[in-house]
Coordinates of C-alpha atoms (C1' of nucleotides) in Angstrom, one line a residue:
Chain A
M1 CA 33.0 19.5 -28.3
R2 CA 32.3 16.0 -28.8
P3 CA 29.6 14.6 -31.5
L4 CA 26.5 12.9 -29.5
T5 CA 26.9 9.4 -28.8
H6 CA 23.9 6.9 -28.4
P7 CA 24.7 3.3 -27.3
S8 CA 23.8 0.8 -29.4
I9 CA 20.9 -1.2 -28.4
E10 CA 22.9 -4.3 -26.9
D11 CA 24.7 -2.2 -24.8
I12 CA 21.6 -0.7 -23.1
T13 CA 21.6 -2.3 -19.3
V14 CA 18.9 -2.3 -17.1
E15 CA 20.9 -0.5 -14.4
G16 CA 21.3 2.4 -16.7
I17 CA 18.0 2.7 -17.2
L18 CA 16.9 2.4 -13.6
H19 CA 19.6 4.7 -12.9
A20 CA 18.5 7.3 -15.3
L21 CA 14.9 7.1 -14.4
S22 CA 15.4 7.2 -10.3
D23 CA 15.8 11.1 -10.7
P24 CA 12.6 12.9 -10.7
V25 CA 13.5 15.3 -13.0
R26 CA 14.7 12.9 -15.5
A27 CA 11.5 10.6 -14.9
A28 CA 9.5 13.8 -15.8
I29 CA 11.3 14.4 -18.9
Y30 CA 11.1 11.0 -20.2
A31 CA 7.3 10.4 -19.0
Q32 CA 6.8 13.6 -21.2
L33 CA 8.9 12.9 -24.3
A34 CA 7.2 9.1 -24.4
C35 CA 4.0 10.8 -24.8
A36 CA 4.9 13.6 -27.0
E37 CA 3.6 13.5 -30.8
R38 CA 6.9 14.6 -32.4
A39 CA 10.4 15.4 -31.1
N40 CA 10.9 17.9 -28.2
T41 CA 13.7 20.5 -27.7
C42 CA 15.8 20.6 -24.6
S43 CA 14.4 23.8 -23.4
A44 CA 11.1 22.7 -23.4
F45 CA 12.0 21.5 -19.9
L46 CA 13.3 24.4 -18.2
Q47 CA 10.4 24.2 -16.2
V48 CA 9.6 20.6 -14.8
E49 CA 7.5 19.9 -12.3
D50 CA 6.9 23.3 -11.3
R51 CA 10.5 24.0 -10.9
S52 CA 12.9 25.6 -12.5
I53 CA 15.9 23.6 -14.2
P54 CA 19.4 25.8 -15.1
K55 CA 20.3 25.1 -18.4
S56 CA 23.5 23.8 -17.9
T57 CA 21.9 20.9 -15.1
L58 CA 19.4 20.3 -17.9
S59 CA 22.2 19.4 -20.1
Q60 CA 23.7 17.1 -17.9
H61 CA 20.3 15.3 -17.5
F62 CA 19.9 14.8 -21.2
R63 CA 23.1 13.6 -21.7
A64 CA 22.3 10.9 -18.9
L65 CA 19.3 9.7 -20.9
R66 CA 21.3 9.4 -24.0
E67 CA 24.1 7.4 -22.5
A68 CA 21.3 5.1 -20.9
G69 CA 19.7 4.7 -24.2
L70 CA 16.7 6.1 -23.1
V71 CA 16.4 9.1 -25.8
R72 CA 18.0 9.8 -29.1
S73 CA 18.8 13.6 -30.0
E74 CA 19.8 15.5 -33.1
R75 CA 20.8 18.6 -34.3
H76 CA 18.2 20.6 -36.1
G77 CA 19.7 23.7 -37.2
V78 CA 20.1 25.5 -33.9
E79 CA 18.1 23.0 -31.7
M80 CA 18.2 19.3 -30.5
L81 CA 15.3 17.3 -31.1
N82 CA 14.9 14.6 -28.6
T83 CA 12.7 11.5 -29.0
T84 CA 12.2 8.6 -26.8
R85 CA 14.1 5.2 -28.0
C86 CA 11.1 3.1 -26.4
G87 CA 10.5 1.0 -29.8
E88 CA 13.9 -0.4 -29.6
I89 CA 13.8 -0.9 -25.8
E90 CA 10.7 -2.5 -26.0
Q91 CA 12.6 -5.2 -28.1
R92 CA 15.2 -5.7 -25.7
F93 CA 13.4 -5.4 -22.4
P94 CA 9.5 -5.8 -23.2
G95 CA 7.2 -4.2 -20.8
L96 CA 9.7 -2.5 -18.6
L97 CA 9.4 1.1 -19.6
P98 CA 5.3 0.5 -19.8
A99 CA 5.7 -0.7 -16.3
I100 CA 7.8 2.2 -14.7
L101 CA 5.8 4.9 -16.7
K102 CA 2.7 3.4 -15.6
A103 CA 4.0 3.4 -11.8
H104 CA 5.1 7.2 -12.2
S105 CA 1.8 8.0 -13.2
I106 CA 0.3 5.9 -10.1
Q107 CA 2.4 7.5 -7.8
S108 CA 1.4 11.3 -9.1
A109 CA -2.1 10.7 -9.0
G110 CA -1.8 9.5 -5.6
R111 CA -0.4 13.1 -4.6
P112 CA -3.1 15.6 -4.0
K113 CA -1.0 18.7 -5.9
P114 CA 2.5 19.5 -6.7
S115 CA 2.5 22.1 -3.9
R116 CA 5.2 22.4 -1.2
R117 CA 4.2 20.0 1.6
K118 CA 6.5 17.8 3.7
A119 CA 5.2 14.5 2.9
A120 CA 3.3 14.3 6.2
A121 CA 6.2 12.3 8.2
K122 CA 6.6 8.4 8.8
P123 CA 3.8 7.4 11.6
K124 CA 4.3 3.6 11.8
A125 CA 7.3 2.3 10.7
G126 CA 7.4 -1.4 11.9
Chain B
M1 CA 22.2 1.6 17.2
R2 CA 18.9 2.6 15.6
P3 CA 16.1 -0.1 15.7
L4 CA 15.5 -1.0 11.9
T5 CA 12.8 1.6 10.1
H6 CA 10.7 0.5 7.5
P7 CA 8.5 3.0 5.2
S8 CA 4.8 2.3 5.2
I9 CA 3.5 1.2 2.1
E10 CA 2.3 4.8 1.0
D11 CA 5.5 6.0 1.7
I12 CA 7.1 3.9 -0.7
T13 CA 8.4 5.7 -4.1
V14 CA 9.0 4.9 -7.5
E15 CA 12.4 6.8 -7.8
G16 CA 13.6 5.1 -4.8
I17 CA 12.8 1.3 -5.9
L18 CA 14.6 2.5 -9.2
H19 CA 17.3 3.8 -7.2
A20 CA 17.8 0.8 -5.1
L21 CA 17.4 -1.7 -8.1
S22 CA 20.0 0.8 -10.2
D23 CA 22.9 -1.0 -8.2
P24 CA 24.0 -4.5 -9.6
V25 CA 24.4 -5.9 -6.2
R26 CA 21.3 -4.7 -4.9
A27 CA 19.6 -6.0 -7.9
A28 CA 21.1 -9.5 -7.3
I29 CA 20.3 -9.7 -3.8
Y30 CA 16.8 -8.5 -4.2
A31 CA 16.3 -11.2 -7.4
Q32 CA 17.4 -13.8 -5.0
L33 CA 15.3 -12.9 -2.4
A34 CA 12.3 -12.7 -4.6
C35 CA 12.6 -16.4 -5.7
A36 CA 13.5 -17.6 -2.3
E37 CA 11.3 -20.0 -0.2
R38 CA 12.2 -18.9 3.0
A39 CA 13.9 -15.6 4.5
N40 CA 17.7 -15.2 4.1
T41 CA 20.4 -13.5 6.4
C42 CA 22.5 -10.6 5.2
S43 CA 25.5 -12.9 4.9
A44 CA 24.2 -15.4 2.8
F45 CA 25.3 -12.6 0.3
L46 CA 29.0 -12.1 1.2
Q47 CA 29.4 -13.7 -2.2
V48 CA 27.3 -12.0 -5.0
E49 CA 27.8 -12.7 -8.7
D50 CA 31.1 -13.9 -8.2
R51 CA 32.4 -11.2 -6.2
S52 CA 33.3 -10.6 -2.5
I53 CA 31.1 -7.9 -0.8
P54 CA 32.3 -6.5 2.6
K55 CA 30.6 -7.1 5.5
S56 CA 30.0 -3.1 6.1
T57 CA 29.2 -2.6 2.5
L58 CA 26.6 -5.2 2.3
S59 CA 25.0 -3.9 5.6
Q60 CA 24.6 -0.5 3.3
H61 CA 22.8 -2.4 0.7
F62 CA 20.2 -3.8 2.9
R63 CA 19.9 -0.6 4.7
A64 CA 19.2 0.7 1.1
L65 CA 16.8 -1.9 0.0
R66 CA 15.1 -1.6 3.2
E67 CA 14.6 2.2 3.1
A68 CA 13.3 1.7 -0.3
G69 CA 10.7 -0.6 1.1
L70 CA 11.8 -3.5 -0.9
V71 CA 12.6 -5.9 1.8
R72 CA 11.6 -6.1 5.2
S73 CA 14.2 -7.3 7.7
E74 CA 13.5 -8.9 11.1
R75 CA 16.2 -10.1 14.0
H76 CA 15.9 -13.5 14.7
G77 CA 18.4 -14.4 17.2
V78 CA 22.1 -13.2 16.3
E79 CA 21.1 -13.1 12.6
M80 CA 19.0 -11.1 10.2
L81 CA 16.3 -12.5 8.0
N82 CA 15.2 -10.7 5.1
T83 CA 12.2 -11.3 2.9
T84 CA 11.0 -8.9 0.2
R85 CA 7.6 -7.0 0.4
C86 CA 6.5 -7.7 -3.4
G87 CA 3.1 -8.4 -2.3
E88 CA 2.6 -4.9 -0.8
I89 CA 4.3 -3.4 -3.8
E90 CA 2.8 -5.0 -6.1
Q91 CA -0.7 -3.7 -4.8
R92 CA 0.9 -0.3 -5.0
F93 CA 2.6 -0.7 -8.4
P94 CA 1.2 -3.4 -10.0
G95 CA 3.8 -5.0 -12.5
L96 CA 6.5 -3.2 -11.6
L97 CA 8.7 -5.2 -10.1
P98 CA 8.2 -8.4 -12.1
A99 CA 8.8 -6.3 -15.2
I100 CA 12.2 -5.2 -13.6
L101 CA 13.2 -8.6 -12.6
K102 CA 12.4 -10.0 -15.9
A103 CA 14.6 -7.3 -17.9
H104 CA 17.4 -8.5 -15.3
S105 CA 16.6 -12.1 -16.3
I106 CA 17.0 -11.3 -20.1
Q107 CA 19.9 -9.3 -19.4
S108 CA 22.1 -12.0 -17.6
A109 CA 20.6 -14.6 -20.2
G110 CA 22.5 -12.3 -23.0
R111 CA 25.6 -12.5 -21.4
P112 CA 27.8 -15.5 -22.0
K113 CA 29.5 -15.7 -18.4
P114 CA 30.2 -13.9 -15.4
S115 CA 33.7 -13.8 -16.4
R116 CA 36.0 -10.5 -16.8
R117 CA 35.3 -9.4 -20.2
K118 CA 35.6 -5.7 -21.1
A119 CA 32.0 -5.4 -22.8
A120 CA 33.8 -5.7 -26.3
A121 CA 33.9 -1.4 -26.6
K122 CA 31.3 0.0 -28.7
P123 CA 31.0 -0.3 -32.7
K124 CA 28.6 1.6 -34.2
A125 CA 27.5 4.2 -31.6
G126 CA 25.5 6.8 -34.1
Chain C
dT1 C1' 28.1 -13.7 35.5
dT2 C1' 32.0 -13.1 32.3
dC3 C1' 34.2 -14.8 28.2
dT4 C1' 33.6 -15.9 23.1
dT5 C1' 31.6 -16.5 19.1
dT6 C1' 29.1 -14.9 15.5
dA7 C1' 25.8 -11.5 13.2
dG8 C1' 25.1 -6.9 12.0
dT9 C1' 26.0 -1.7 12.4
dT10 C1' 28.1 2.7 13.0
dC11 C1' 32.4 5.7 11.8
dG12 C1' 35.8 8.1 9.2
dT13 C1' 38.0 8.7 5.5
dA14 C1' 39.0 8.5 0.6
dT15 C1' 36.9 8.3 -3.9
dG16 C1' 33.1 8.9 -7.2
dT17 C1' 28.6 12.0 -8.5
dT18 C1' 25.9 16.0 -9.1
dT19 C1' 24.8 20.3 -9.3
dC20 C1' 25.2 24.9 -10.7
dG21 C1' 27.0 29.8 -12.4
dA22 C1' 30.7 31.1 -15.8
dA23 C1' 32.2 30.8 -19.9
dC24 C1' 32.4 28.6 -24.1
dT25 C1' 31.0 26.3 -29.0
dA26 C1' 27.5 25.6 -33.1
dT27 C1' 24.0 27.2 -35.9
dG28 C1' 21.5 30.8 -38.4
dG29 C1' 20.2 35.5 -39.8
dG30 C1' 20.8 40.5 -40.7
Chain D
dC1 C1' 31.3 40.1 -39.7
dC2 C1' 28.3 40.6 -35.4
dC3 C1' 24.4 39.4 -33.2
dA4 C1' 21.0 36.0 -31.1
dT5 C1' 19.6 31.5 -29.6
dA6 C1' 20.3 26.6 -28.4
dG7 C1' 23.4 23.8 -25.7
dT8 C1' 27.9 22.2 -24.0
dT9 C1' 31.8 22.4 -20.8
dC10 C1' 34.4 23.6 -16.8
dG11 C1' 35.5 24.1 -11.8
dA12 C1' 34.0 24.3 -7.4
dA13 C1' 30.9 22.9 -3.7
dA14 C1' 27.7 19.8 -2.0
dC15 C1' 26.1 15.5 -1.5
dA16 C1' 26.4 10.2 -2.1
dT17 C1' 29.3 5.6 -1.9
dA18 C1' 32.6 2.1 -0.5
dC19 C1' 35.3 -0.2 2.9
dG20 C1' 38.2 -1.2 7.0
dA21 C1' 38.6 -0.6 11.8
dA22 C1' 36.0 -0.2 15.9
dC23 C1' 31.6 -0.9 17.7
dT24 C1' 26.8 -3.4 19.5
dA25 C1' 23.9 -7.1 20.3
dA26 C1' 22.1 -12.0 21.1
dA27 C1' 23.4 -16.8 22.4
dG28 C1' 25.9 -20.3 24.5
dA29 C1' 30.0 -22.4 27.3
dA30 C1' 32.4 -22.2 31.7

DNA sequence: TTCTTTAGTTCGTATGTTTCGAACTATGGG
DNA sequence: CCCATAGTTCGAAACATACGAACTAAAGAA
């Protein structure tokens, strides 16, 4: 088992950040971590946005967030504690993460509820 | 041949935007369109960031940008004219696109030249 | 109209990425 | 040592992407 690598701040790329956050599950995880008071375990996210995420998939999502430089993970006993690296990233790319988080919150505010509805088709696409 | 569909503004998603711009070629195209005075054709981007993009690949990239709602494409005679929809998107997600473009420009400013160098490995990844 | 050129799209295939269950590793407690 | 808990890795199926070959669409020339 390889020992959890984190990119150093200058190896973090915009493309990597955008790709990591372009997945709705990872975006939700990151948003929740970003406004959390203290570190969260992985399994705190087995339920995200009203759907169940299998443990192995969740592990891949955390790896993606780690390798994009968005979160830092540390083993504490039997569990992993995850925190965002938003301070560092704010220094390198000022305003980027706040803008993305804000856009996400605008988007979820515009949707009535996380119930199953089919996005109402696209009426006028011209 | 299907007749070029554009999503209406309320169907544009943050995930879609981030995914579209997480590709370096599309990000470069978008950045160039964003600061262009007038509309650009597709083939203006057959050379992007010192590499050649095949025509068919370029066509897919433009489709991705269109379907994410980032650009609007119109046929003018034999060519396609592309413009960004940044005004609309600024209304829906204020600050998002400027922050991403700024981050991209910070990133390219930090890189010495677009010559082939292997990113100098990762020294301290802990 | 038909031929030709230019600009972009679609198709097919090879290659890469993502998902998820099964099996595994790592740590702490009895 | 044995067991439980928390995460990781493996492997196969499903999905996405890249690009050459073949195509369509518009405009101009003959």
